Amino acid sequence: MSEERHEIRLSVNGASYELSIPARRLLSDALRHDLGLTGTHVGCEHGVCGACTVLLDGQPVRACLLFAVSVQGQEITTVEGLTKPDGSLGNVQQAFAECHGLQCGFCTPGFLTTITAGLRDNPTPTHEECREMVAGNLCRCTGYQNIVKAVERAAELGSEGDA
Amino acid sequence: MKPAPFAYHRPTTLDEALATLAADPHAKVLAGGQSLVPLLSMRLARPSALVDLNGLPGLDTIEVSEAGVRVGALARHAEVLASAEVRRSQPLVSLALGHVAHATIRNRGTTVGSLVHADAAAEMPVVLTLLGGSVEAASVRGRRTIAAADLFLGPLESSLAPDEIALSAFFPALPAGAGVAFEEIARRHGDYALCGVAALADGESVRAGFVSVSDVPTVVDLTGVPAGERGEAALAQLDPQGDIHATATYRSELVRVLTERVVQSAMESRQARSPEDS
Amino acid sequence: MTTKLMGQGVQRVEDQRFLRGQGRYVDDVAVDAATLHAAVLRSPHAHARIVDIDVEAVLDIEGVHAVWTYDDLSGRMAEPLPLLIPHPTLTHGRTQYALAKDEVNYAGEAVAFVVAEDRYVAEDALEAIRVTYDVLPPVVGIEAARAADRLVHDDADGTVPGNVGARMEQSTGDPQPAIAAAPHRLELDLTIERSACTPMEGRGTVARWDPDTNRMQVWTSTQSSTGVRAVVAVKLGLDLGQVDVITPDVGGGFGVKINHPWPEELLVPLAARTLGRTVKFTEDRREHFVSSAHERGQVHHVEVGFDDDGRLLGLDVAFWHDHGAYTPYGLIVPIITSTQLLGPYKPAVYRVVFESVYTNTVMVTPYRGAGRPQGCFVMERTMDAIAAYLGKDRTEVRAANFIQPDEFPYDQGLIFQDGRELEYDSGDYPASLEKLKELVGWDEFPAFQAEMAAQGRRVGIGLACYVEGTGVGPYEGAHVHIETTGKVKVATGLTTQGQGHATVFAQLVADELGVKFEDVEVVTGDTRRMPYAVGTFASRAAVMSGSAIHLAAKRAKEKVLRIAAEALEAAEEDLEIVDGVVSVKGSPGSSLDLGTVSVLSNPLRYAFDEASKAATQFSVGDPGKPPVPEDDEPGLEGRDFYSPERATFASGMHAVIVETDPRTAEITILKYAVVHDCGNLINPMIVEGQIHGGVAQGVGGALYERMAYDESGQLQNASFMDFLMPYVTEIPDGIDIDHLETPSPLNPLGIKGAGEAGVIPSAAVFAAAIEDAEGITISAMPISPSELFHLRQEHSA
């Protein structure tokens, strides 16, 4: 007996996609496999590592803890949506490049979305607030020092130009 | 780790949701999902269907009155935590919420959902119990109010019937002249606590609630117990267990240390608080 | 004149795709509806005989394409997986089968393999498989293994008596007489618990069989593309030339991905060929915990004799290494412990004996440091114990034992993990120590400690020194190709897991060739581009591939100059290459760009575009000579290999100041200092990143992470909720780093490896600092607040 499929429409990075998927399809898998947006990564599937973090109506959420069918009608932003329309890097991405805030790059998309929302809500964070902003994301490569620097640099870039 | 198959319902009215639940005893409610979805992914839970409440209107309200704070089923932890009105009315809710997981989880997880999940290692169930709060539940049979004291039956077991939905939770306001405090010790920032204590001190009584120390949220009356003896007095009524992160003996020591600290802190905040704050 | 890029913190080229979410990790490959997905049924028992496997119900599930057990394997696939690094003392090595044959020896071992439309369906299928087990009592922990009341391996494939896979001894003499005759003696028992790499990306393999070309294409998240290629070819009965292995972007390895082949790395290609479809396997987090590899678990006994200055007169070490259920990687980890335990010191006589024992747990293969953390822990705790015994400063005791700068090369008289002499080529340990003491404020600390004590606060300081033999052979190779566009394509066969190789190696090529950094593109780990390679491990990539790439670029440059000299009618010595243009020094009008030189390097009959007309037979060349000279080849390429005589020795020293809570025993890091010597640095920003990462992994390993097995061989913390990898909040806010550079005399660029350094001294340095704060001997790591609390109870009892 085949599994029931649900016809849903997902709005991701400003574009609308129609999908026919089972209810149990996690948002992380729908983004990656059904939409081919493989920038969102899966590190644990139990909500702890943060690699799958995307923005849902602008708020960071774990894509591995959501079912795609449950977020119809909401605006999803993935790492791919952080790049500017002309293909250049957004402030947070640029800051990571300057500060060597990534090594293998696997956890990075989760940090980028989290920090993008964090700086939007708090454009002038203190050093402690910068650390708190990334306190829910795991990284095994960088040891976090340069990630925190990247948050601070991104805040700087945000205040220099347009956010 | 992928969930087993389940049917999916996205009701647009509460009645529809209740009817669906009543028709399928193995269906579960999906609100925040931050506790439920990992259980499904690990196949530790296999509901026949999920009834997704996220499309229901009017369940995400946070109402603050003189009596206290009423949090709707879909109010996210983050929203409740951000509310200055909530903080003024019942600061213990805000204090405890800051320790629930990480900010990203709080963006989706619901406070009511956390209560109904009935995990004694979570912060909010014992806060509700300590404050003498309640949960409003609805089913096809009608509505009822479940007092916190009657809500938690066992580990991860609430007294909600399988076809009931918790519509809201009520946290009584902090009375004038009363003080609260909350502290927990965890291995990592954002982890489940090894031991957490919530304390409420008013003119007459001093009570402390414990996180991660028992199977059900447990509140201990420490009224009249002098400083320096509170830890031991609390321990006499508790039976902390060991796990891979902390032995029973060590956990007991944390109970001693935190009880003293948090009760003292609640008593001090009692003096600092003026009647206009409530 | 362009600045040299060697030594510059050049921004990474990899970041451009990673930051846009355009990395291509193994699960990102072949994302289309036609790709089939695999799942593996794993043993729930640590030790059991397989009585029966019933897959009937699976075939009813819609979307399932195949379900295999051992009985479905034949030929080489039915044989055990290879024992990668044999050693004469590994008398009882064992490896697992691709799917368990009659018995399972760890909870997590692969028992059945399913291929389905997607992973969801594949997992549904796993649940439909009914396995009947005859559960056997497991052997868990080194103590149980040594007691050998039960055996791990005692079956049709043979018996491993006493659970001992190997016993190995190395020595420079018998230390017992020296210890007996020494003015002072001490004995220590030291334990390190099992842990694991846990990269953010787990394992995965994709394979595609092309029936039109009879070729197998494999993508796998590995640290050795050529290793996987060789085994796939052998096991699937293919010619090596029929198999391509492409290493995709890899989300961290830290050692766990050097082991190969995983069962899935063979089953996936086999399924691809059998089913005629692209097949993908991506493990989930729980699988990574229970079916990849762990490391670190060892128990050590030390006997040491020393003089009044703390100089080691005799050092006798015995240890037991828990290698889990199988030994695919041989004895590398305990051999490294044995040899690297010596650190920067020169004990008069040293003997080390180890037994590598089986347990019914996940197998053990290298984890960043690969036995060095354990060795460093043993030696540094011994140094601290000696200092405490003599009432001396801990740095003084170490300094008394240092190999001095004028004693290099220093032969320790042992055989290292590469089968070669353990000879240290260079270093300056006294200078490093001075820098470290300055950096952490060693001399000022006692006053600080007293000040804190007056406030009722407990603080302690520790230090730990290590050396690391890096850049081991057998070799690495590089291919440099200057295309007719002037772009330079570089390939080396080892792999990348975040170290920034594409950037670092491009820096080397840009410097050597005189081209723009942006015009160099580097590919790693693709057997189509460089089929001769070993892999990324043992902090060898910069040394090995860096040297090979430098040499290959040199060869390419020689050819450039030869061709350009002829074309420009100038002497080679009078030419220079700047930003991809060859010109006569002082005569900028007389120049050729590299693209043109590339065109000229390949005599053509057929022009394919405007520029290539310059190379056609009527346009160029001496009609009296062969178009391609006898000792030459067409094209502008350079290929070379670097094969070292021995490892080159990096070194470092860490110090940490911690505070412990008098009631809760929580441990807070107040200051962390690193002095690091990895010779000449190609990219200091990347080296520093490696140190940061290593230190963080070390903090995790010392204070938070362990594999918690219960007596029935069940891993109790097989998730990120309970295996406590640190977040930013658990890592010190800022690490103080100072560098020393003693260039390696063994390779052209004077480089030493840097990848593992950060994590080597962690257990040692934290144990030392906590001991200093508490006045309680710390002889087992990692340590949690709960454990420290109990140590305090025992101590005061």
CSV table of N, CA and C in Angstrom, one decimal, chain C residues 355-440:
chain,number,residue,atom,x,y,z
C,355,GLU,N,49.7,-4.4,25.2
C,355,GLU,CA,48.8,-5.4,24.6
C,355,GLU,C,47.5,-4.7,24.1
C,356,SER,N,47.2,-5.1,22.9
C,356,SER,CA,46.0,-4.6,22.2
C,356,SER,C,44.9,-5.6,22.3
C,357,VAL,N,43.8,-5.2,23.0
C,357,VAL,CA,42.9,-6.2,23.4
C,357,VAL,C,41.5,-6.0,22.8
C,358,TYR,N,40.8,-7.1,22.6
C,358,TYR,CA,39.5,-7.1,22.0
C,358,TYR,C,38.4,-6.8,23.0
C,359,THR,N,37.4,-6.1,22.7
C,359,THR,CA,36.2,-6.0,23.5
C,359,THR,C,35.0,-6.0,22.5
C,360,ASN,N,33.8,-6.3,23.0
C,360,ASN,CA,32.6,-6.3,22.2
C,360,ASN,C,32.1,-4.9,22.0
C,361,THR,N,32.9,-4.0,21.5
C,361,THR,CA,32.4,-2.6,21.3
C,361,THR,C,32.9,-2.2,19.9
C,362,VAL,N,32.5,-1.0,19.6
C,362,VAL,CA,32.8,-0.4,18.3
C,362,VAL,C,34.3,-0.4,18.1
C,363,MET,N,34.8,-0.7,16.9
C,363,MET,CA,36.2,-0.8,16.7
C,363,MET,C,36.9,0.5,16.8
C,364,VAL,N,38.2,0.4,17.0
C,364,VAL,CA,39.0,1.6,17.3
C,364,VAL,C,40.0,1.9,16.1
C,365,THR,N,39.9,3.1,15.6
C,365,THR,CA,40.8,3.5,14.5
C,365,THR,C,41.2,4.9,14.9
C,366,PRO,N,42.2,5.5,14.3
C,366,PRO,CA,42.7,6.8,14.8
C,366,PRO,C,41.7,8.0,14.9
C,367,TYR,N,41.9,8.7,15.9
C,367,TYR,CA,41.2,10.0,16.1
C,367,TYR,C,42.2,11.0,16.4
C,368,ARG,N,42.1,12.1,15.7
C,368,ARG,CA,43.1,13.2,15.8
C,368,ARG,C,44.0,13.1,17.0
C,369,GLY,N,45.3,12.9,16.7
C,369,GLY,CA,46.2,12.7,17.8
C,369,GLY,C,46.6,11.2,17.8
C,370,ALA,N,45.7,10.4,17.5
C,370,ALA,CA,46.0,9.0,17.2
C,370,ALA,C,46.9,8.3,18.2
C,371,GLY,N,46.7,8.3,19.4
C,371,GLY,CA,47.6,7.7,20.4
C,371,GLY,C,48.5,8.7,21.1
C,372,ARG,N,48.7,9.8,20.4
C,372,ARG,CA,49.6,10.8,21.1
C,372,ARG,C,49.0,11.4,22.3
C,373,PRO,N,47.7,11.7,22.3
C,373,PRO,CA,47.1,12.3,23.5
C,373,PRO,C,47.4,11.4,24.7
C,374,GLN,N,47.2,10.1,24.5
C,374,GLN,CA,47.4,9.1,25.6
C,374,GLN,C,48.9,9.1,26.0
C,375,GLY,N,49.8,9.1,25.1
C,375,GLY,CA,51.2,9.1,25.4
C,375,GLY,C,51.6,10.4,26.1
C,376,CYS,N,51.1,11.5,25.6
C,376,CYS,CA,51.4,12.8,26.3
C,376,CYS,C,50.9,12.8,27.7
C,377,PHE,N,49.7,12.3,27.9
C,377,PHE,CA,49.1,12.2,29.2
C,377,PHE,C,50.0,11.4,30.2
C,378,VAL,N,50.5,10.3,29.7
C,378,VAL,CA,51.3,9.4,30.5
C,378,VAL,C,52.6,10.2,30.9
C,379,MET,N,53.3,10.7,29.9
C,379,MET,CA,54.6,11.3,30.2
C,379,MET,C,54.4,12.6,31.0
C,380,GLU,N,53.4,13.4,30.7
C,380,GLU,CA,53.3,14.7,31.4
C,380,GLU,C,52.8,14.5,32.8
C,381,ARG,N,52.0,13.5,33.1
C,381,ARG,CA,51.6,13.2,34.5
C,381,ARG,C,52.8,12.7,35.2
C,382,THR,N,53.6,11.9,34.6
C,382,THR,CA,54.9,11.4,35.2
C,382,THR,C,55.8,12.6,35.6
C,383,MET,N,55.9,13.5,34.6
C,383,MET,CA,56.8,14.7,34.9
C,383,MET,C,56.2,15.4,36.1
C,384,ASP,N,54.9,15.6,36.1
C,384,ASP,CA,54.3,16.4,37.2
C,384,ASP,C,54.5,15.6,38.6
C,385,ALA,N,54.3,14.3,38.5
C,385,ALA,CA,54.5,13.5,39.7
C,385,ALA,C,56.0,13.6,40.2
C,386,ILE,N,56.9,13.6,39.3
C,386,ILE,CA,58.3,13.8,39.7
C,386,ILE,C,58.5,15.1,40.3
C,387,ALA,N,58.0,16.2,39.7
C,387,ALA,CA,58.1,17.5,40.3
C,387,ALA,C,57.5,17.6,41.7
C,388,ALA,N,56.3,17.0,41.8
C,388,ALA,CA,55.7,17.0,43.1
C,388,ALA,C,56.5,16.3,44.2
C,389,TYR,N,57.1,15.2,43.8
C,389,TYR,CA,57.9,14.4,44.7
C,389,TYR,C,59.1,15.1,45.1
C,390,LEU,N,59.8,15.8,44.2
C,390,LEU,CA,61.0,16.5,44.5
C,390,LEU,C,60.8,17.9,45.0
C,391,GLY,N,59.5,18.3,45.0
C,391,GLY,CA,59.2,19.7,45.4
C,391,GLY,C,59.8,20.7,44.5
C,392,LYS,N,59.8,20.4,43.2
C,392,LYS,CA,60.4,21.3,42.2
C,392,LYS,C,59.3,21.9,41.3
C,393,ASP,N,59.7,23.0,40.7
C,393,ASP,CA,58.8,23.6,39.7
C,393,ASP,C,58.6,22.6,38.5
C,394,ARG,N,57.4,22.5,38.1
C,394,ARG,CA,57.1,21.5,37.0
C,394,ARG,C,57.8,21.9,35.7
C,395,THR,N,58.1,23.1,35.4
C,395,THR,CA,58.8,23.5,34.2
C,395,THR,C,60.3,23.1,34.3
C,396,GLU,N,60.8,23.2,35.5
C,396,GLU,CA,62.2,22.9,35.7
C,396,GLU,C,62.5,21.4,35.4
C,397,VAL,N,61.6,20.6,36.0
C,397,VAL,CA,61.8,19.1,35.8
C,397,VAL,C,61.8,18.8,34.3
C,398,ARG,N,60.9,19.4,33.6
C,398,ARG,CA,60.8,19.2,32.1
C,398,ARG,C,62.0,19.7,31.4
C,399,ALA,N,62.4,20.9,31.8
C,399,ALA,CA,63.6,21.5,31.1
C,399,ALA,C,64.8,20.6,31.3
C,400,ALA,N,64.9,20.0,32.5
C,400,ALA,CA,66.1,19.1,32.7
C,400,ALA,C,66.1,17.9,31.8
C,401,ASN,N,65.0,17.6,31.3
C,401,ASN,CA,64.9,16.4,30.4
C,401,ASN,C,64.8,16.7,28.9
C,402,PHE,N,64.8,18.0,28.6
C,402,PHE,CA,64.6,18.3,27.1
C,402,PHE,C,65.8,17.8,26.3
C,403,ILE,N,65.5,17.4,25.1
C,403,ILE,CA,66.5,17.3,24.0
C,403,ILE,C,66.9,18.7,23.7
C,404,GLN,N,68.2,19.0,23.7
C,404,GLN,CA,68.6,20.4,23.5
C,404,GLN,C,68.7,20.7,22.0
C,405,PRO,N,68.6,22.0,21.7
C,405,PRO,CA,68.6,22.4,20.3
C,405,PRO,C,69.8,21.9,19.5
C,406,ASP,N,71.0,21.8,20.2
C,406,ASP,CA,72.2,21.3,19.4
C,406,ASP,C,72.3,19.8,19.4
C,407,GLU,N,71.2,19.1,19.8
C,407,GLU,CA,71.3,17.6,19.8
C,407,GLU,C,70.6,17.0,18.6
C,408,PHE,N,70.0,17.9,17.7
C,408,PHE,CA,69.3,17.4,16.6
C,408,PHE,C,70.3,17.1,15.5
C,409,PRO,N,70.0,16.1,14.6
C,409,PRO,CA,68.9,15.1,14.7
C,409,PRO,C,69.1,14.2,15.9
C,410,TYR,N,68.0,13.9,16.6
C,410,TYR,CA,68.1,13.0,17.8
C,410,TYR,C,67.4,11.7,17.6
C,411,ASP,N,68.1,10.6,17.7
C,411,ASP,CA,67.5,9.3,17.4
C,411,ASP,C,67.1,8.7,18.7
C,412,GLN,N,65.8,8.4,18.8
C,412,GLN,CA,65.2,7.9,20.1
C,412,GLN,C,65.4,6.4,20.2
C,413,GLY,N,65.9,5.8,19.1
C,413,GLY,CA,66.2,4.4,19.2
C,413,GLY,C,65.0,3.5,19.0
C,414,LEU,N,63.9,4.0,18.5
C,414,LEU,CA,62.7,3.1,18.3
C,414,LEU,C,62.2,3.2,16.9
C,415,ILE,N,61.3,2.4,16.6
C,415,ILE,CA,60.7,2.4,15.2
C,415,ILE,C,59.3,3.1,15.3
C,416,PHE,N,59.1,4.0,14.5
C,416,PHE,CA,57.9,4.8,14.5
C,416,PHE,C,56.7,4.2,13.7
C,417,GLN,N,55.6,4.8,13.6
C,417,GLN,CA,54.4,4.3,13.0
C,417,GLN,C,54.5,4.1,11.5
C,418,ASP,N,55.6,4.7,10.9
C,418,ASP,CA,55.8,4.6,9.4
C,418,ASP,C,56.8,3.5,9.1
C,419,GLY,N,57.2,2.8,10.2
C,419,GLY,CA,58.2,1.7,10.0
C,419,GLY,C,59.6,2.2,9.9
C,420,ARG,N,59.8,3.5,10.2
C,420,ARG,CA,61.1,4.1,10.1
C,420,ARG,C,61.6,4.5,11.5
C,421,GLU,N,62.9,4.9,11.5
C,421,GLU,CA,63.5,5.3,12.8
C,421,GLU,C,62.8,6.5,13.4
C,422,LEU,N,62.7,6.5,14.7
C,422,LEU,CA,62.1,7.6,15.4
C,422,LEU,C,63.2,8.6,15.6
C,423,GLU,N,63.4,9.5,14.6
C,423,GLU,CA,64.5,10.4,14.8
C,423,GLU,C,63.9,11.9,14.6
C,424,TYR,N,64.2,12.7,15.7
C,424,TYR,CA,63.6,14.0,15.7
C,424,TYR,C,64.6,14.9,14.9
C,425,ASP,N,64.1,15.6,13.9
C,425,ASP,CA,65.0,16.4,13.0
C,425,ASP,C,65.3,17.8,13.6
C,426,SER,N,64.3,18.4,14.2
C,426,SER,CA,64.6,19.8,14.6
C,426,SER,C,63.6,20.2,15.6
C,427,GLY,N,63.8,21.3,16.3
C,427,GLY,CA,62.9,21.8,17.3
C,427,GLY,C,63.7,22.7,18.3
C,428,ASP,N,63.0,23.4,19.1
C,428,ASP,CA,63.7,24.2,20.2
C,428,ASP,C,62.8,24.2,21.4
C,429,TYR,N,63.0,23.2,22.2
C,429,TYR,CA,62.0,23.0,23.3
C,429,TYR,C,62.3,24.0,24.4
C,430,PRO,N,63.5,24.3,24.8
C,430,PRO,CA,63.7,25.4,25.8
C,430,PRO,C,63.1,26.7,25.4
C,431,ALA,N,63.3,27.1,24.1
C,431,ALA,CA,62.7,28.4,23.7
C,431,ALA,C,61.2,28.4,23.8
C,432,SER,N,60.6,27.2,23.4
C,432,SER,CA,59.1,27.1,23.5
C,432,SER,C,58.6,27.2,24.9
C,433,LEU,N,59.4,26.6,25.8
C,433,LEU,CA,59.0,26.7,27.2
C,433,LEU,C,59.0,28.1,27.7
C,434,GLU,N,60.1,28.8,27.3
C,434,GLU,CA,60.2,30.2,27.8
C,434,GLU,C,59.0,31.0,27.3
C,435,LYS,N,58.7,30.8,26.0
C,435,LYS,CA,57.5,31.5,25.4
C,435,LYS,C,56.2,31.2,26.2
C,436,LEU,N,56.1,29.9,26.5
C,436,LEU,CA,54.9,29.5,27.1
C,436,LEU,C,54.7,30.1,28.5
C,437,LYS,N,55.8,30.1,29.2
C,437,LYS,CA,55.8,30.6,30.6
C,437,LYS,C,55.4,32.1,30.6
C,438,GLU,N,55.9,32.8,29.6
C,438,GLU,CA,55.6,34.2,29.5
C,438,GLU,C,54.2,34.4,29.1
C,439,LEU,N,53.7,33.6,28.1
C,439,LEU,CA,52.4,33.7,27.6
C,439,LEU,C,51.3,33.5,28.7
C,440,VAL,N,51.5,32.5,29.5
C,440,VAL,CA,50.5,32.1,30.5
C,440,VAL,C,50.7,32.8,31.8
